[in-house]
CSV table of C-alpha atoms in Angstrom, one decimal:
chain,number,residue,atom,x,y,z
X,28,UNK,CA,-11.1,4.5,-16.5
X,29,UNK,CA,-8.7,7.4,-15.2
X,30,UNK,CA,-7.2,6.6,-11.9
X,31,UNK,CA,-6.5,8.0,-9.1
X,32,UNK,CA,-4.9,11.4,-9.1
X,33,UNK,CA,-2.8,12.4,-6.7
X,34,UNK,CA,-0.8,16.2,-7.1
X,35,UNK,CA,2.4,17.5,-6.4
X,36,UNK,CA,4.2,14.9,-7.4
X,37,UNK,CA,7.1,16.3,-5.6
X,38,UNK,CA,7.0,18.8,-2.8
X,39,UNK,CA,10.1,20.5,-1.0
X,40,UNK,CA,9.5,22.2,2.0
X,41,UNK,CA,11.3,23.8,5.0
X,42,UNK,CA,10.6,22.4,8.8
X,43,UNK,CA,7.7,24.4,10.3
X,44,UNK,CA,5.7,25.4,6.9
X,45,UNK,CA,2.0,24.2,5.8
X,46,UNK,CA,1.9,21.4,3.1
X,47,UNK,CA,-1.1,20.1,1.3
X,48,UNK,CA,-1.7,16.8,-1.0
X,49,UNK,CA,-4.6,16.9,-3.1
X,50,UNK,CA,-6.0,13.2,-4.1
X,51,UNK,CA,-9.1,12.6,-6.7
X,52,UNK,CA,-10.1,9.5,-6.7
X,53,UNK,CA,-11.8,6.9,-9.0
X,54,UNK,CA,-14.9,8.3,-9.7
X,55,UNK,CA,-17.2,6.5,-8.1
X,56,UNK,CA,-15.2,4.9,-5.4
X,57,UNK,CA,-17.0,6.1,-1.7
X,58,UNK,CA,-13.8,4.7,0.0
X,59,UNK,CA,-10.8,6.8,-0.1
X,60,UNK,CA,-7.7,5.7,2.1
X,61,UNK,CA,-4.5,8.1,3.0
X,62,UNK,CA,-0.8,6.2,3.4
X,63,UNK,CA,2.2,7.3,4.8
X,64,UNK,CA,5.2,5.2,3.0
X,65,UNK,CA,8.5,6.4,5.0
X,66,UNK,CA,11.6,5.0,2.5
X,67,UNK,CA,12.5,1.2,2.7
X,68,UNK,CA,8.9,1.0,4.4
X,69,UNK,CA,5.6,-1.0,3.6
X,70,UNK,CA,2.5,1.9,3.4
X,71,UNK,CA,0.8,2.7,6.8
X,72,UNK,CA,-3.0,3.9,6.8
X,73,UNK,CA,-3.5,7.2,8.1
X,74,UNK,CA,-6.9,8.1,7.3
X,75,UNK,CA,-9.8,5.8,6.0
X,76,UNK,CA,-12.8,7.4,4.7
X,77,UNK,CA,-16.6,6.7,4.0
X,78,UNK,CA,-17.9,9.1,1.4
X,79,UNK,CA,-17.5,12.3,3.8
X,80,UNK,CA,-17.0,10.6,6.7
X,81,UNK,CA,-13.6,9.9,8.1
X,82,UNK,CA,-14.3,6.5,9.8
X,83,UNK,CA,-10.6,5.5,10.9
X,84,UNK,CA,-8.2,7.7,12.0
X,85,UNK,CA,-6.7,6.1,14.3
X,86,UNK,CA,-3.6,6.3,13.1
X,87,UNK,CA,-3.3,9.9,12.0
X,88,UNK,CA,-1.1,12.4,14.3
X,89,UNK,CA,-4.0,15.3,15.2
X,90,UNK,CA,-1.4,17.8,16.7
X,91,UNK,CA,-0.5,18.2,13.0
X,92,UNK,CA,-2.1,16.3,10.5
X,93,UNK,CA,-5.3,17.4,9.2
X,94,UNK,CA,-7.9,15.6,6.1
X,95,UNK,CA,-11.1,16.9,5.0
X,96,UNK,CA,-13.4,15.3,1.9
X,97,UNK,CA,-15.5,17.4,1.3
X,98,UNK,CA,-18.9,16.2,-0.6
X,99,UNK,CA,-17.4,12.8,-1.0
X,100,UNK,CA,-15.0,13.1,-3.5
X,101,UNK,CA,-11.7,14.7,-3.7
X,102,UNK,CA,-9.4,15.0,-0.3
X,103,UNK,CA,-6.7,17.0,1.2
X,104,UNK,CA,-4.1,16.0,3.8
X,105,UNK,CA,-2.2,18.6,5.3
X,106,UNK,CA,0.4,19.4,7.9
X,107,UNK,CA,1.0,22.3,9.8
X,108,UNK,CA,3.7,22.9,10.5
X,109,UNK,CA,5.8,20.1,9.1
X,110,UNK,CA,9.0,18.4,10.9
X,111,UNK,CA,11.9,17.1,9.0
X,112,UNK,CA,10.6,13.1,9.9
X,113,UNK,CA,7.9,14.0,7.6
X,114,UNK,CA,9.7,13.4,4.9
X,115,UNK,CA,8.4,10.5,3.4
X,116,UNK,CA,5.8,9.3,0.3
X,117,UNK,CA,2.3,10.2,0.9
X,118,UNK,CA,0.0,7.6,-1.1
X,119,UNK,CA,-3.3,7.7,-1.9
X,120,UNK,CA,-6.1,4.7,-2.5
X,121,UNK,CA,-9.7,4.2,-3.3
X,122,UNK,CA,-11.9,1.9,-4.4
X,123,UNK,CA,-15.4,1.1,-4.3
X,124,UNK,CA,-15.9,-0.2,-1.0
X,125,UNK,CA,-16.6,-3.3,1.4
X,126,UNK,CA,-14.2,-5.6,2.9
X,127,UNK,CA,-13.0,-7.3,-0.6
X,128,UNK,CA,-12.6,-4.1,-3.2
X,129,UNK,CA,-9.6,-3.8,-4.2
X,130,UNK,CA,-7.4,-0.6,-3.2
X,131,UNK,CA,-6.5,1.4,-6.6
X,132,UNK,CA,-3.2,3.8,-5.5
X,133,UNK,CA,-2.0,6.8,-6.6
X,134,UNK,CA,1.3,7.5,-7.8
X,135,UNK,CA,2.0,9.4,-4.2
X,136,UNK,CA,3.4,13.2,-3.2
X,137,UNK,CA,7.0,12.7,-2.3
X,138,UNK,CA,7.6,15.2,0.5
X,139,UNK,CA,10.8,16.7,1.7
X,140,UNK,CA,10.9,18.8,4.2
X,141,UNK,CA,14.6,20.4,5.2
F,24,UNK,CA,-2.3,-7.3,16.2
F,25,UNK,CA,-1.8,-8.8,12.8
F,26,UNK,CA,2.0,-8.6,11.4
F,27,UNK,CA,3.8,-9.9,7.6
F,28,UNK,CA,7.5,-10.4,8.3
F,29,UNK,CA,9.4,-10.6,4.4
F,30,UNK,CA,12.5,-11.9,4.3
F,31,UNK,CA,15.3,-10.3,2.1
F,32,UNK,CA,14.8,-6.5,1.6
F,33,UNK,CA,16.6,-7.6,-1.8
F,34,UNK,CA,16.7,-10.7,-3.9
F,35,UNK,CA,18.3,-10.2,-7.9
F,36,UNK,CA,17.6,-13.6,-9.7
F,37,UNK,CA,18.6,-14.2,-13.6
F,38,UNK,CA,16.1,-13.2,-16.4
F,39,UNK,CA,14.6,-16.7,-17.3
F,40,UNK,CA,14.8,-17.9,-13.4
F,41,UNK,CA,12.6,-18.9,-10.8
F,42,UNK,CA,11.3,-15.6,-8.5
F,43,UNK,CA,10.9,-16.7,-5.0
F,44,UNK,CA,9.7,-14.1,-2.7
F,45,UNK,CA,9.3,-14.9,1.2
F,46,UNK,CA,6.4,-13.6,3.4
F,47,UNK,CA,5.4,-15.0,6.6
F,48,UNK,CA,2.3,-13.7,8.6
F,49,UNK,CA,0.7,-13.5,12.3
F,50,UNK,CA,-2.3,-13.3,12.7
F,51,UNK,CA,-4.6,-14.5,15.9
F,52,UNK,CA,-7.6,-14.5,13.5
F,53,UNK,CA,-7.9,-16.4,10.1
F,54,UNK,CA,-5.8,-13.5,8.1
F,55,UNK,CA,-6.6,-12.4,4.3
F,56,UNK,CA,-3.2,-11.8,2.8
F,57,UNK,CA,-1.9,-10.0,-0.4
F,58,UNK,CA,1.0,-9.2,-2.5
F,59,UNK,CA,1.4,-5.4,-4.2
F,60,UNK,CA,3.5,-4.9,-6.4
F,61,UNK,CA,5.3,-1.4,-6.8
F,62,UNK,CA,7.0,-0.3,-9.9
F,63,UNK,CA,9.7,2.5,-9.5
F,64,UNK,CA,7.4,6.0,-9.5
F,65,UNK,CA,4.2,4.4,-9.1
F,66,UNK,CA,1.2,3.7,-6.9
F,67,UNK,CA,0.6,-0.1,-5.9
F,68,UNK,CA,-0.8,-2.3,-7.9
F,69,UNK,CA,-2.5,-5.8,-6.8
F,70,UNK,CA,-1.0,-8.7,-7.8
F,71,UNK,CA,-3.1,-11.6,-6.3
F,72,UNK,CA,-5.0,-11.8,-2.6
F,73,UNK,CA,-5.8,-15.2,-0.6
F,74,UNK,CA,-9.5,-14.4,1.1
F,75,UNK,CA,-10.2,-18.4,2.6
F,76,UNK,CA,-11.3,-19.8,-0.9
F,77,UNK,CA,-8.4,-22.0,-2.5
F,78,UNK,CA,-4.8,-22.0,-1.0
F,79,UNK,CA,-2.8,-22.0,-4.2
F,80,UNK,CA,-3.8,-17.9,-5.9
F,81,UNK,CA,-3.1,-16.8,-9.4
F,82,UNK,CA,-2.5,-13.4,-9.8
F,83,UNK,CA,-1.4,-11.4,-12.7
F,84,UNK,CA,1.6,-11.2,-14.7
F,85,UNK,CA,2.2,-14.9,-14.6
F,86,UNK,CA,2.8,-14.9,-10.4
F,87,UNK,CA,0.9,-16.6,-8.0
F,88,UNK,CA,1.5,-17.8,-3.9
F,89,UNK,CA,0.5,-20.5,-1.6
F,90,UNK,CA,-1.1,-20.5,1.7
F,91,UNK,CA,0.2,-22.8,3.7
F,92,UNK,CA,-1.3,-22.5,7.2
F,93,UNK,CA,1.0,-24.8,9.0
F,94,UNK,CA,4.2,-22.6,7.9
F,95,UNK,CA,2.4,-19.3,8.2
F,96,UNK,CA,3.5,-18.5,5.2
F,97,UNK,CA,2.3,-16.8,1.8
F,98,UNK,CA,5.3,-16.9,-0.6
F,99,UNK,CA,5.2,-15.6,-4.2
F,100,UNK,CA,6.4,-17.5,-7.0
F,101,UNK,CA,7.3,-17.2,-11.0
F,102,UNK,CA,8.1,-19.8,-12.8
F,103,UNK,CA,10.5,-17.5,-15.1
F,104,UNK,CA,11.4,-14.1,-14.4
F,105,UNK,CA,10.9,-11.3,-17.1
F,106,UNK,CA,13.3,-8.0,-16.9
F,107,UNK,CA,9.8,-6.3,-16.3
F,108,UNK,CA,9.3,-7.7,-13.2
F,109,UNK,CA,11.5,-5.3,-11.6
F,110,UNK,CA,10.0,-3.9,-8.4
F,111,UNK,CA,9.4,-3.4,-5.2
F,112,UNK,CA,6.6,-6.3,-3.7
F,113,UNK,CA,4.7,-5.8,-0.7
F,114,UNK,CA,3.0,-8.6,1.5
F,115,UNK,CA,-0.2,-8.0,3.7
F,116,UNK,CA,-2.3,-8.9,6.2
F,117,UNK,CA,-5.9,-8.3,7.0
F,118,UNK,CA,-8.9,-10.3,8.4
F,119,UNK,CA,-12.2,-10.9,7.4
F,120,UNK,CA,-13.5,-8.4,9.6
F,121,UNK,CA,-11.8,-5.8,7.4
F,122,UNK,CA,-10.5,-7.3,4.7
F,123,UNK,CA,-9.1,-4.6,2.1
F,124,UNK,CA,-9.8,-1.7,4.6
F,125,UNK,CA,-6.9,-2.2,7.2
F,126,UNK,CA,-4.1,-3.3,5.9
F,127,UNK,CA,-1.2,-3.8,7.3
F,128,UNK,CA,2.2,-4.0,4.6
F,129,UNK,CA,5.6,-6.0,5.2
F,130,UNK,CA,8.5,-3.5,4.5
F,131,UNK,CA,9.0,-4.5,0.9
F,132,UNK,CA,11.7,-6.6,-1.0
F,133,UNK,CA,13.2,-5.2,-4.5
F,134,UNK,CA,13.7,-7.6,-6.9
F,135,UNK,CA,16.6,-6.9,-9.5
F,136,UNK,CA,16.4,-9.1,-12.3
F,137,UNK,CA,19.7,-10.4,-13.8
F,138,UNK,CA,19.7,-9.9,-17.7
């Protein structure tokens, strides 16, 4: 099976611009799950969703950070406008769902913003 | 709040060696814990979870960890390191309430292996 697809690999950006990851995940995985890994860091979840709907967010900055999945499948993270401690690895994750499936990742967007 | 603390952001051992990585958790509820495993470039990959069943786990690539409740620890073992097991590993801790879906990583140790 093809796994989760995460594009740009790399993005460089300057401070105060619009950046957007693109993740597609597993197909058929309703649970898709955005990470923020900042270097020499462990992953941190930003964004948990449920098919379409974004059932933990706790975590995610809403002054600037934004996510839509729209019809349940592929999502988009963006932030406008970025700051340099953005700079960091944004991961994605899916898998199929309930408390025991296991998270597939993505190979992340590595972000630098100058 | 649920916390993995790993000890040694970097261990090297010699190809053929024992691989001994540390992870100790707090957790106020039972916890569910994991090991990731992250190779250079890459997404992480599960390596082996504990979910309450059997306190000794197998996991892929030969590795496997021990729950030991009275240590608070979940450390991950090889018998014999390979120069593939380069990485970085990540510890984590969840509880039955949420399992997979709130995670919460240890800052990683790299493992260099000696050839």
């Amino acid at each position: 099976e093809a796994g989760v697809v995460q594009s740009p690999r790399y993005k460089i950006i300057e401070k105060k611009q619009p950046v957007a990851f693109w993740c597609n995940p597993i197909s058929g995985h309703n649970t898709l799950y955005w990470y923020l890994q900042n270097l020499g860091q462990g992953p941190e979840l930003l964004i948990r969703y449920e098919n379409e709907e974004a059932v933990d967010d706790s975590q995610l900055p809403k002054d600037r950070f934004s996510a839509e999945r729209l019809k349940g499948v592929d999502s988009t993270l963006k932030i406008q406008p970025a700051e340099l401690g953005d700079s960091a690895v944004y991961l994605c994750a899916s898998s199929l769902g309930g408390t025991l499936s296991p998270l597939h990742f993505g190979n992340g967007t590595r972000l630098t913003v100058t | 709040a649920q916390s993995v603390t790993q000890l040694g952001s970097h261990v090297s051992v010699s190809e053929g060696a024992l691989v001994l990585l540390r992870c100790n958790y707090s957790s106020s509820v039972p916890p569910y814990l994991f090991w990731y495993v992250q190779y250079p470039n890459q997404g992480l990959q599960l390596l082996l979870k504990y979910t309450s069943a059997a306190t000794l786990v197998k996991g892929i690539n030969g590795f496997e960890a021990e729950f030991k409740k009275s240590e608070t620890s979940f450390h991950l073992t090889k018998p014999s390191a390979h120069m593939s097991d380069a990485a970085e590993y990540f510890c984590a801790v969840s509880d039955a309430n949420f399992g997979n879906e709130k995670l919460t990583f240890g800052t990683g140790t790299r493992l260099t292996i000696i050839p």
